[in-house]
mmCIF file of C-alpha atoms in Angstrom:
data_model
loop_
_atom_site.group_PDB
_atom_site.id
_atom_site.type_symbol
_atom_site.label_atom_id
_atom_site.label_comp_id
_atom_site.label_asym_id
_atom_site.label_seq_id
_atom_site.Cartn_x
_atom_site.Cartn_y
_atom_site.Cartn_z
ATOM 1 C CA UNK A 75 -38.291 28.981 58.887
ATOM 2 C CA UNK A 76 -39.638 30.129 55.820
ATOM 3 C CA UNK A 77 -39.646 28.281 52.673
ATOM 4 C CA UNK A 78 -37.080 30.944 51.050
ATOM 5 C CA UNK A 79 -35.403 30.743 54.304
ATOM 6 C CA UNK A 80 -34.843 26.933 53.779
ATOM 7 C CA UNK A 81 -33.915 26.710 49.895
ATOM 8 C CA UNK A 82 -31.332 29.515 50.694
ATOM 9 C CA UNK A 83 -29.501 27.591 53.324
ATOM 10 C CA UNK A 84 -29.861 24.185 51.187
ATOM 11 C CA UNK A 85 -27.928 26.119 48.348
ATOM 12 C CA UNK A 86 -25.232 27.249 50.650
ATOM 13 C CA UNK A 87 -24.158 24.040 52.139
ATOM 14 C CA UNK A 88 -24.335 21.736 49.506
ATOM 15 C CA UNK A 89 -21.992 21.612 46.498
ATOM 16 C CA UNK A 90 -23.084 22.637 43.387
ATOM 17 C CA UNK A 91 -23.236 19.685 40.664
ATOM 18 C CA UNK A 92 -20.242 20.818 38.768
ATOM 19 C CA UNK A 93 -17.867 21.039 41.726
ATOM 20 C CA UNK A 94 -19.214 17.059 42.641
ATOM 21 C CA UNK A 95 -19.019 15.663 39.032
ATOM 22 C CA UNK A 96 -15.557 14.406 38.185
ATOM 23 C CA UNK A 97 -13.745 16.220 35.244
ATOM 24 C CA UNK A 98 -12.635 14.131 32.408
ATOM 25 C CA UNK A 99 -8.822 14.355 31.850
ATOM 26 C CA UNK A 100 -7.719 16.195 28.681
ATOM 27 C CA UNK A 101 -7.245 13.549 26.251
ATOM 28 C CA UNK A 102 -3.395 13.183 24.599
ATOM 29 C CA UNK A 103 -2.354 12.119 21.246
ATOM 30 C CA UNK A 104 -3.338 9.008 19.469
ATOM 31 C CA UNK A 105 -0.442 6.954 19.267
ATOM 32 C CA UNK A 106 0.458 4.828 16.337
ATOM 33 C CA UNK A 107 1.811 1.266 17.575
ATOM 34 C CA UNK A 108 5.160 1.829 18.546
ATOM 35 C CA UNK A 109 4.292 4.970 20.555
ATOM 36 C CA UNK A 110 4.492 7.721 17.849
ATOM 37 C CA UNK A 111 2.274 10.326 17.478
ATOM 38 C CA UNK A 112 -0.033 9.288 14.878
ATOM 39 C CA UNK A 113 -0.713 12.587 12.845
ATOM 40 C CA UNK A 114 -4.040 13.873 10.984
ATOM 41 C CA UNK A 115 -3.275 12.813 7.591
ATOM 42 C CA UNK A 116 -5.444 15.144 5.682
ATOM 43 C CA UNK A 117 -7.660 14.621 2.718
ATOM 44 C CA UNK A 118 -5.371 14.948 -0.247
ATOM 45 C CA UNK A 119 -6.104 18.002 -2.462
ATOM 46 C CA UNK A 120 -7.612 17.916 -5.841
ATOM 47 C CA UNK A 121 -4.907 17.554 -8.631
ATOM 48 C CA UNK A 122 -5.147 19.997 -11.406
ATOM 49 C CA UNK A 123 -3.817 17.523 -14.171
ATOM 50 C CA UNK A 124 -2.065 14.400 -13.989
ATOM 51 C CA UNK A 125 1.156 12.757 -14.410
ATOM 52 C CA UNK A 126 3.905 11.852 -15.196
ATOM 53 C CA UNK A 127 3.381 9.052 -12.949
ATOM 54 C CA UNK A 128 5.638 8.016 -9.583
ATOM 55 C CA UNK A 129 6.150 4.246 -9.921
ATOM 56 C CA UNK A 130 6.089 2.282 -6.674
ATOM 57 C CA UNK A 131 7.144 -1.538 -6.837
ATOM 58 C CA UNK A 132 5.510 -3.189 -3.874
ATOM 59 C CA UNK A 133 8.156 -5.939 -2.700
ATOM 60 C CA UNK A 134 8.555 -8.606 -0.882
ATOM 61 C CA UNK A 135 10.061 -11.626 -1.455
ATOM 62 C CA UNK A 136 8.391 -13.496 1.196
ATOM 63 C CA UNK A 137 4.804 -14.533 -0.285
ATOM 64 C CA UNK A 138 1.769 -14.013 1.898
ATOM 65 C CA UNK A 139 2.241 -11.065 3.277
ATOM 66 C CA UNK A 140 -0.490 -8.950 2.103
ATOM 67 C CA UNK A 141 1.601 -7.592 -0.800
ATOM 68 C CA UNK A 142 -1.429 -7.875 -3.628
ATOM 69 C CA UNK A 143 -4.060 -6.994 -1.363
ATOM 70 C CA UNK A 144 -1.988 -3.374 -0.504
ATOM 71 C CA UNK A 145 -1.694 -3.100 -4.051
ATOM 72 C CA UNK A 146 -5.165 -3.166 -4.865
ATOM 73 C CA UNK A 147 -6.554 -1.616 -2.159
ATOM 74 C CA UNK A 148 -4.308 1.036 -2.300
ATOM 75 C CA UNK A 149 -4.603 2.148 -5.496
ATOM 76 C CA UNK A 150 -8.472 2.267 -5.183
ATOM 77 C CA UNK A 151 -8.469 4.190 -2.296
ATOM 78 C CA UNK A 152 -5.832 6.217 -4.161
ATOM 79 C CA UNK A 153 -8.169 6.704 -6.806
ATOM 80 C CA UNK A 154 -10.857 7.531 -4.353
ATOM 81 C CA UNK A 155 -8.883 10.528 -3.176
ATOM 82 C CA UNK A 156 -8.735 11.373 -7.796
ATOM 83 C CA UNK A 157 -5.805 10.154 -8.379
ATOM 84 C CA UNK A 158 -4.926 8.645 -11.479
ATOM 85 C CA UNK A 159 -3.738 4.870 -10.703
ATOM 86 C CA UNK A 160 -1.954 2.108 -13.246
ATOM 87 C CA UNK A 161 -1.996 -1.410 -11.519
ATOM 88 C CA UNK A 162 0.740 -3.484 -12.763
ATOM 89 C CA UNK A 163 0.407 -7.125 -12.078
ATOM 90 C CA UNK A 164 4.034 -8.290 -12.154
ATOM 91 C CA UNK A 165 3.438 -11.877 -10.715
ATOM 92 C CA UNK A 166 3.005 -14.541 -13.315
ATOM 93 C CA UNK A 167 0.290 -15.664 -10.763
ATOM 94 C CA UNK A 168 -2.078 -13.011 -12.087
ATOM 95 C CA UNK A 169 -3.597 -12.554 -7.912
ATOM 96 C CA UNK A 170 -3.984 -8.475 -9.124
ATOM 97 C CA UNK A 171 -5.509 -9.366 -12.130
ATOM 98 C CA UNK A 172 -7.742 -11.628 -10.174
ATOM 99 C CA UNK A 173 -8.592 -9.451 -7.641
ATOM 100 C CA UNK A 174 -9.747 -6.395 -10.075
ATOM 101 C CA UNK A 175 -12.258 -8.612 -11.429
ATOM 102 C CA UNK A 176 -10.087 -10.391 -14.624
ATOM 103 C CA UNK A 177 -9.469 -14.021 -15.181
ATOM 104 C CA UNK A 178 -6.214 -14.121 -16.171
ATOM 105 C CA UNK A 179 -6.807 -17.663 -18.104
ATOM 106 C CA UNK A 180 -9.067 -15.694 -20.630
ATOM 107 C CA UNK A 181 -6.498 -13.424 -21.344
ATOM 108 C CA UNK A 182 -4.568 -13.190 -25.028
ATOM 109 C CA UNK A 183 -2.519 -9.963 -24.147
ATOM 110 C CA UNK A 184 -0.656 -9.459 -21.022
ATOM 111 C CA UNK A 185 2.289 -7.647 -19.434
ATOM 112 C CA UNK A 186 4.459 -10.171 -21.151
ATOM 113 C CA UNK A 187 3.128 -9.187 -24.462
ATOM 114 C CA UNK A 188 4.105 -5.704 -24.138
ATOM 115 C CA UNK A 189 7.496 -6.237 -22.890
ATOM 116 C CA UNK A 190 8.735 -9.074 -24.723
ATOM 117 C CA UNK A 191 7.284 -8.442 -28.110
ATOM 118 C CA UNK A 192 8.200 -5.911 -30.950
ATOM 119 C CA UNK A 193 4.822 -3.987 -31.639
ATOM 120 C CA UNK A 194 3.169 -4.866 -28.676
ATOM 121 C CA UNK A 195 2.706 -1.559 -26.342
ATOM 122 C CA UNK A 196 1.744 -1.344 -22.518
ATOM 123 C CA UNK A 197 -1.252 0.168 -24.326
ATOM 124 C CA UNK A 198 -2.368 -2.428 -26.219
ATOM 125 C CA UNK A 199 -2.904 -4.543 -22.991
ATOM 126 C CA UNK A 200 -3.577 -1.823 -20.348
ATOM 127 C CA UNK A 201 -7.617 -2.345 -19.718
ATOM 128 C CA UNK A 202 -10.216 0.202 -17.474
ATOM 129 C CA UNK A 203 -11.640 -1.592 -14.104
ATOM 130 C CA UNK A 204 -15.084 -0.715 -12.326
ATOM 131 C CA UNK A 205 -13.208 1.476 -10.043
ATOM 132 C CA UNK A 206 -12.886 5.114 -11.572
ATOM 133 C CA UNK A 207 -9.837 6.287 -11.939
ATOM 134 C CA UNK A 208 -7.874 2.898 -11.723
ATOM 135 C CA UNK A 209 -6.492 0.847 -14.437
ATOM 136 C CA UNK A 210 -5.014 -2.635 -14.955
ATOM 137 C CA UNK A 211 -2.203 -3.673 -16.811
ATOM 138 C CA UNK A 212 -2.685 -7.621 -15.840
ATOM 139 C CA UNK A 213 -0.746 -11.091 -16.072
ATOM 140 C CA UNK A 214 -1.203 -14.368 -16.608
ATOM 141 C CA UNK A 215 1.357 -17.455 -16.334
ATOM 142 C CA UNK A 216 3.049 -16.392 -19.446
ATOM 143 C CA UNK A 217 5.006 -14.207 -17.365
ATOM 144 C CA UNK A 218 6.808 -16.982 -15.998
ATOM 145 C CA UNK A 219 8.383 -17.488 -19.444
ATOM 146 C CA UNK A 220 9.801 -13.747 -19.648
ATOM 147 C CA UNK A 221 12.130 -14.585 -16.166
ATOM 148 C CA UNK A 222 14.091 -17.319 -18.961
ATOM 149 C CA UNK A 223 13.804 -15.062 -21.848
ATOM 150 C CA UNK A 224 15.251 -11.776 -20.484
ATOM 151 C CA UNK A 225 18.422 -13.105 -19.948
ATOM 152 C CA UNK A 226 19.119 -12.703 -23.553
ATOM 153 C CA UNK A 227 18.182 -9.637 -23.605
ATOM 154 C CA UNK A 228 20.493 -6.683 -24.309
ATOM 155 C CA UNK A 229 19.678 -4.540 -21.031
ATOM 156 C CA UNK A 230 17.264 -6.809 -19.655
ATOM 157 C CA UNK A 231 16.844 -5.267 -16.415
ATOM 158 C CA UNK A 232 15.122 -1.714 -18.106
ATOM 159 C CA UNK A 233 12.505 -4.124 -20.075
ATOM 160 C CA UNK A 234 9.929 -3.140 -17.616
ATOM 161 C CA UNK A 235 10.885 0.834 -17.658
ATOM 162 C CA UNK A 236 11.158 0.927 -21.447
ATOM 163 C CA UNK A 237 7.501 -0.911 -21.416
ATOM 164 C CA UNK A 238 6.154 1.852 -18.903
ATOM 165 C CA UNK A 239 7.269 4.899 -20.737
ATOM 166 C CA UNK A 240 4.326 4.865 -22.999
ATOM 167 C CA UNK A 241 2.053 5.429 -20.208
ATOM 168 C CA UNK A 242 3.911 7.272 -17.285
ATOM 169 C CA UNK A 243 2.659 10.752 -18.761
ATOM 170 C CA UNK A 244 -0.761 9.343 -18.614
ATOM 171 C CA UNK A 245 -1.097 8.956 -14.362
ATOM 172 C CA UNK A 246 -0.457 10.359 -11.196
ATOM 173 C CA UNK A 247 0.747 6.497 -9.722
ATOM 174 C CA UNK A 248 1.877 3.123 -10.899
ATOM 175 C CA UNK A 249 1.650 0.680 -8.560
ATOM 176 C CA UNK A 250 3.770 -2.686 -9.773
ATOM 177 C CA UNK A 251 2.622 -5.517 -7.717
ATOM 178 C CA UNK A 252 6.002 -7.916 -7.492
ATOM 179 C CA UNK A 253 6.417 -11.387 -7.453
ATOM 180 C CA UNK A 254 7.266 -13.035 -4.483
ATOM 181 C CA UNK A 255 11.086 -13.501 -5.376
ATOM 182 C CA UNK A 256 14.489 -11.761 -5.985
ATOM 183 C CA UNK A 257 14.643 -12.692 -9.624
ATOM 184 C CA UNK A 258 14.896 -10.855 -12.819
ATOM 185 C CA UNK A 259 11.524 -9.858 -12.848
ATOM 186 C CA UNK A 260 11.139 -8.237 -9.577
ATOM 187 C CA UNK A 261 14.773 -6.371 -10.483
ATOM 188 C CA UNK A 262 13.354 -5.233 -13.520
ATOM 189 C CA UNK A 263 10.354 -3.391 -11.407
ATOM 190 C CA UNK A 264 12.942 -2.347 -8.728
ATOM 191 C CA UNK A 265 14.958 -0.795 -12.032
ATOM 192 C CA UNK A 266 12.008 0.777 -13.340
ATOM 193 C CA UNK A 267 10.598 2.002 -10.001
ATOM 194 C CA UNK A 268 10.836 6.041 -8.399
ATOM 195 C CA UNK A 269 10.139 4.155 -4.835
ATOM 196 C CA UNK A 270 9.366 0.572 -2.945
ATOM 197 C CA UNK A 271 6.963 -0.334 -0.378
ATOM 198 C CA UNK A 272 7.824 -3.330 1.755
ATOM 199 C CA UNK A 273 4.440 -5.168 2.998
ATOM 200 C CA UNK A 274 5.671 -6.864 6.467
ATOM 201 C CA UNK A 275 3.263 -9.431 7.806
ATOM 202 C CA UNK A 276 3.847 -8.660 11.797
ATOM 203 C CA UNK A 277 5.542 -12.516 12.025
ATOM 204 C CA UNK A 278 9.023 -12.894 13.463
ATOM 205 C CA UNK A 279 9.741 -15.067 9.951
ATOM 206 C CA UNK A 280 9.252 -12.246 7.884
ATOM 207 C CA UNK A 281 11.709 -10.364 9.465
ATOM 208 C CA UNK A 282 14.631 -12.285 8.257
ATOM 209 C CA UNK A 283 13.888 -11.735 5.088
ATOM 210 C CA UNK A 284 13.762 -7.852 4.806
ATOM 211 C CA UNK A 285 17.676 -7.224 4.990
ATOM 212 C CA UNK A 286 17.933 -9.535 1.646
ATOM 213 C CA UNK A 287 15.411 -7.489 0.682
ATOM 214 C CA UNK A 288 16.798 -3.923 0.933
ATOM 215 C CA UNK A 289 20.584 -5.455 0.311
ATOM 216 C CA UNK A 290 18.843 -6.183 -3.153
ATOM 217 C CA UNK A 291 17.494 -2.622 -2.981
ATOM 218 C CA UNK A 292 20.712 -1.092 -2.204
ATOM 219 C CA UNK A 293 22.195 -3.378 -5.256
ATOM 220 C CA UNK A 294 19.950 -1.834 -8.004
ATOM 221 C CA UNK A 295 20.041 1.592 -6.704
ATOM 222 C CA UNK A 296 24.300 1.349 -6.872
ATOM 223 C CA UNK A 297 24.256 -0.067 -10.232
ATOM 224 C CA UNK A 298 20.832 0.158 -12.203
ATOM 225 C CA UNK A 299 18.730 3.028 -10.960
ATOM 226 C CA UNK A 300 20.496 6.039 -8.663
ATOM 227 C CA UNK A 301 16.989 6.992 -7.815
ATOM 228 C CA UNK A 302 15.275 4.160 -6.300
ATOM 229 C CA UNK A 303 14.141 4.417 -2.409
ATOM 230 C CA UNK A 304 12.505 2.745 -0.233
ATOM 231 C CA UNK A 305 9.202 4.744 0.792
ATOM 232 C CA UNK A 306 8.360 2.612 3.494
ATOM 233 C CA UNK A 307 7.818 -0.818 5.261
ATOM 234 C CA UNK A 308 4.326 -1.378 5.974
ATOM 235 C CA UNK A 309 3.242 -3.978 8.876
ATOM 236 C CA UNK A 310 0.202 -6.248 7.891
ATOM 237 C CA UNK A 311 -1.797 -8.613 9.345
ATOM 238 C CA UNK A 312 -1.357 -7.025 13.073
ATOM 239 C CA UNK A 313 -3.106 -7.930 15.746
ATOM 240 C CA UNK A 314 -3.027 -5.465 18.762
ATOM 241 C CA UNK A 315 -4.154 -8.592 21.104
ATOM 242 C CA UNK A 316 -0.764 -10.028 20.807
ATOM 243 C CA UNK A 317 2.121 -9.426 22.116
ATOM 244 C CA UNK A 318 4.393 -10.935 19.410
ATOM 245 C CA UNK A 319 2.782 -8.312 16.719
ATOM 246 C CA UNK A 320 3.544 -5.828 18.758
ATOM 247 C CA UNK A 321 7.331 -7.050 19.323
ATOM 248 C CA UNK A 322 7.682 -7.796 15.386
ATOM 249 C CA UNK A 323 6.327 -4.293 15.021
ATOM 250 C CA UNK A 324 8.745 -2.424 17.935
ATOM 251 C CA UNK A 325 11.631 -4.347 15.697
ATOM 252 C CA UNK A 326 10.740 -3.255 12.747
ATOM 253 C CA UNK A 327 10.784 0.378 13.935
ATOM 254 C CA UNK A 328 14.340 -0.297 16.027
ATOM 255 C CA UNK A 329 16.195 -1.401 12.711
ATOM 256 C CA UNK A 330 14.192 1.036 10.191
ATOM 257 C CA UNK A 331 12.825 4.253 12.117
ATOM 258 C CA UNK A 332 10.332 5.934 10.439
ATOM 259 C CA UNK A 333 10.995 4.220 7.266
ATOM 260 C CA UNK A 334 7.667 2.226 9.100
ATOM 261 C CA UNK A 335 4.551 3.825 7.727
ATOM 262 C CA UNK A 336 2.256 5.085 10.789
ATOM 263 C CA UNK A 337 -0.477 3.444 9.423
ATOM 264 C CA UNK A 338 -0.775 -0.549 9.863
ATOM 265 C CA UNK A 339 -3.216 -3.083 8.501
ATOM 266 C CA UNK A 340 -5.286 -5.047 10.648
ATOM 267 C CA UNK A 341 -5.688 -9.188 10.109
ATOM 268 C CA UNK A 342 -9.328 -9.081 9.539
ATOM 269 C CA UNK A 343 -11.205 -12.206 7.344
ATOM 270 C CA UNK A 344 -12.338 -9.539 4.950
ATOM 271 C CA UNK A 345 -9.610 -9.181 3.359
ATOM 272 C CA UNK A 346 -10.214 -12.851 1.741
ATOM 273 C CA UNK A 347 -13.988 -12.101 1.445
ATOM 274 C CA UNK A 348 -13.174 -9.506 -0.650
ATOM 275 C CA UNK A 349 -10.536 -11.068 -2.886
ATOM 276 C CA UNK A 350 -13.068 -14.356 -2.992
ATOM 277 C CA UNK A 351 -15.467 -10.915 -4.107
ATOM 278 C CA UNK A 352 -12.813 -9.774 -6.714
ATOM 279 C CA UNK A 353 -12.658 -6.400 -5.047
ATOM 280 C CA UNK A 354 -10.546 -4.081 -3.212
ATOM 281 C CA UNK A 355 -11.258 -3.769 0.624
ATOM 282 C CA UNK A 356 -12.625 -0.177 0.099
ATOM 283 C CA UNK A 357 -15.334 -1.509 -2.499
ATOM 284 C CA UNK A 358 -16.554 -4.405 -0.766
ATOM 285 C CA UNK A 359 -16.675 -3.233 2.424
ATOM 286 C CA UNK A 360 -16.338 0.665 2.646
ATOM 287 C CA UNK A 361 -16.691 1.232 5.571
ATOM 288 C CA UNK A 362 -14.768 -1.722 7.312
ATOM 289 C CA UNK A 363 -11.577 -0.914 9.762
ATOM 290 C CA UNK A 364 -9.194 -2.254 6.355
ATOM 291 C CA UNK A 365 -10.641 0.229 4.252
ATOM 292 C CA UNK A 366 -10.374 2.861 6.470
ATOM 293 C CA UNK A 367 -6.686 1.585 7.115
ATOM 294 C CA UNK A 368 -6.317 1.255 2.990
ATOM 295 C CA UNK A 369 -7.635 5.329 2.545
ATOM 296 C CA UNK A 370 -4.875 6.306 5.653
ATOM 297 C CA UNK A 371 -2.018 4.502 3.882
ATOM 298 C CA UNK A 372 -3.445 6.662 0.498
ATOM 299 C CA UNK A 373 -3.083 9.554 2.670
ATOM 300 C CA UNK A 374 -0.177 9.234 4.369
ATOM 301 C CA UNK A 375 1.840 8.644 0.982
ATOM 302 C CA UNK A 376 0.787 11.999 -0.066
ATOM 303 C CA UNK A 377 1.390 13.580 2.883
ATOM 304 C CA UNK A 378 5.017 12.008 2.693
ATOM 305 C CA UNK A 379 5.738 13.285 -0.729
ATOM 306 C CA UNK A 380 5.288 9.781 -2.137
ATOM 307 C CA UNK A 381 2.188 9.625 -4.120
ATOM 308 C CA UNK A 382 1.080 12.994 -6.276
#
């Protein structure tokens, strides 16, 4: 047999590679946690001016949650995607403050300043961070004082809102990063805010504390401020490995729906690396799983009709 002869039989009895090589299976959906579609949240557009601002109270009363670090990281990667971003530290603890690079100990003008004293405006004590784009209004332990002296006040709970209309023209979002209580202070923000994000560490604890939480809520939108909602409950500190993060997380969506942001944020030791750093997430370590995490919450909000 010829050697034509021979390669022509070859090719007829034996399969040709494709036919032998397995096909892959058309991939499906990526799924968010508790079996949602998890949708391309697309890269915000450019805004063609700025403001008036939506104000966002981040709440919980619960502390340890992840509450600060959302509020920080957000907002940068908010400010990544040109937004223009107001921090306000709310917590007499001054963690914001800290963790945008300002020692709240060196500080002779705060939030309390501006709300409590005659002459004293939010922009007297608002001050520019090393992130473009994002600016601090911090705190310092003299906060603590204003939870006593507002009750005296005529209208105490619109201290805060009265405070932030000398600078709500001036940004696209105003982030007000809550103490971790139910008291005067936090109803002031709640009073003063367009919307509130709930930071949920994925811990069957923290779930008891939510429906306080949004019966407060409910409270202040009846009586203070008609149009307060809640944007969203965000779950922090998940672990996929577990299977009681997943369960606190499958809760969370039975009782709220999709209240529950898509996007959740990982436990990960960088998040205290960076705060020890006196950064956001998405500046110390850009390209880390948070940030990424941090820059789909940013995106998501938009995409919601939450953020400008």
């Amino acid at each position: 047999m010829s050697s034509q002869a021979s390669s022509e039989s070859t090719e007829q009895t034996l399969p040709t590679l494709s036919a032998t090589l397995p096909h892959p299976e058309p991939q499906g959906p990526l799924l968010d946690p508790v079996g949602r579609e998890l949708p391309e949240f697309p890269v915000p557009e450019p805004l063609g001016s700025h403001g008036p601002g939506r104000i966002i109270a981040l709440c919980n009363q619960k502390g340890g949650v992840g509450k600060t670090t959302t509020t920080i990281s957000l907002g940068a990667a908010l400010a990544e995607y040109g937004r223009r971003v107001l921090v306000v530290d709310f917590d007499p603890q001054g963690a914001a403050s800290v963790g945008l690079g300002v020692n709240p100990n060196e500080l002779d003008r705060t939030i309390y300043n501006a709300m409590m004293e005659r002459g004293t405006s939010l922009r007297d004590v608002l001050r520019t961070t090393d992130i473009d784009g994002l600016d601090l209004v911090p705190a310092n332990i003299d906060l603590s004082a204003a939870e006593v002296q507002l009750v005296g006040e005529v209208a105490r709970e619109s201290v805060l809102s009265r405070a932030l209309r000398d600078v709500v023209d001036d940004y696209d979002v105003i982030l007000v990063d809550c103490q971790p209580s139910l008291g005067l202070l936090t109803v002031n923000a709640l009073t003063a805010a367009h919307g509130v994000m709930i930071p949920l560490e994925c811990e069957f604890f923290a779930l008891r504390g939510v429906a306080l939480l949004v019966e407060t809520i409910e409270k202040v939108r009846d009586r203070l401020n008609p149009r307060l909602e809640v944007d969203g409950i965000l779950a922090t500190m998940f672990d996929s490995r577990t299977l009681h993060a997943r369960e606190v997380v499958q809760r969370v969506y039975e009782a709220f729906g999709d209240t529950l942001f898509h996007t959740v944020i990982g436990r990960t030791v960088k998040f205290p690396d960076a705060s020890v750093a006196a950064e956001p997430i998405t500046v110390y370590a850009p390209t880390h799983a948070g940030a990424t995490a941090y820059r789909q919450l940013a995106r998501e909000l938009v995409a919601r009709g939450d953020a400008a």
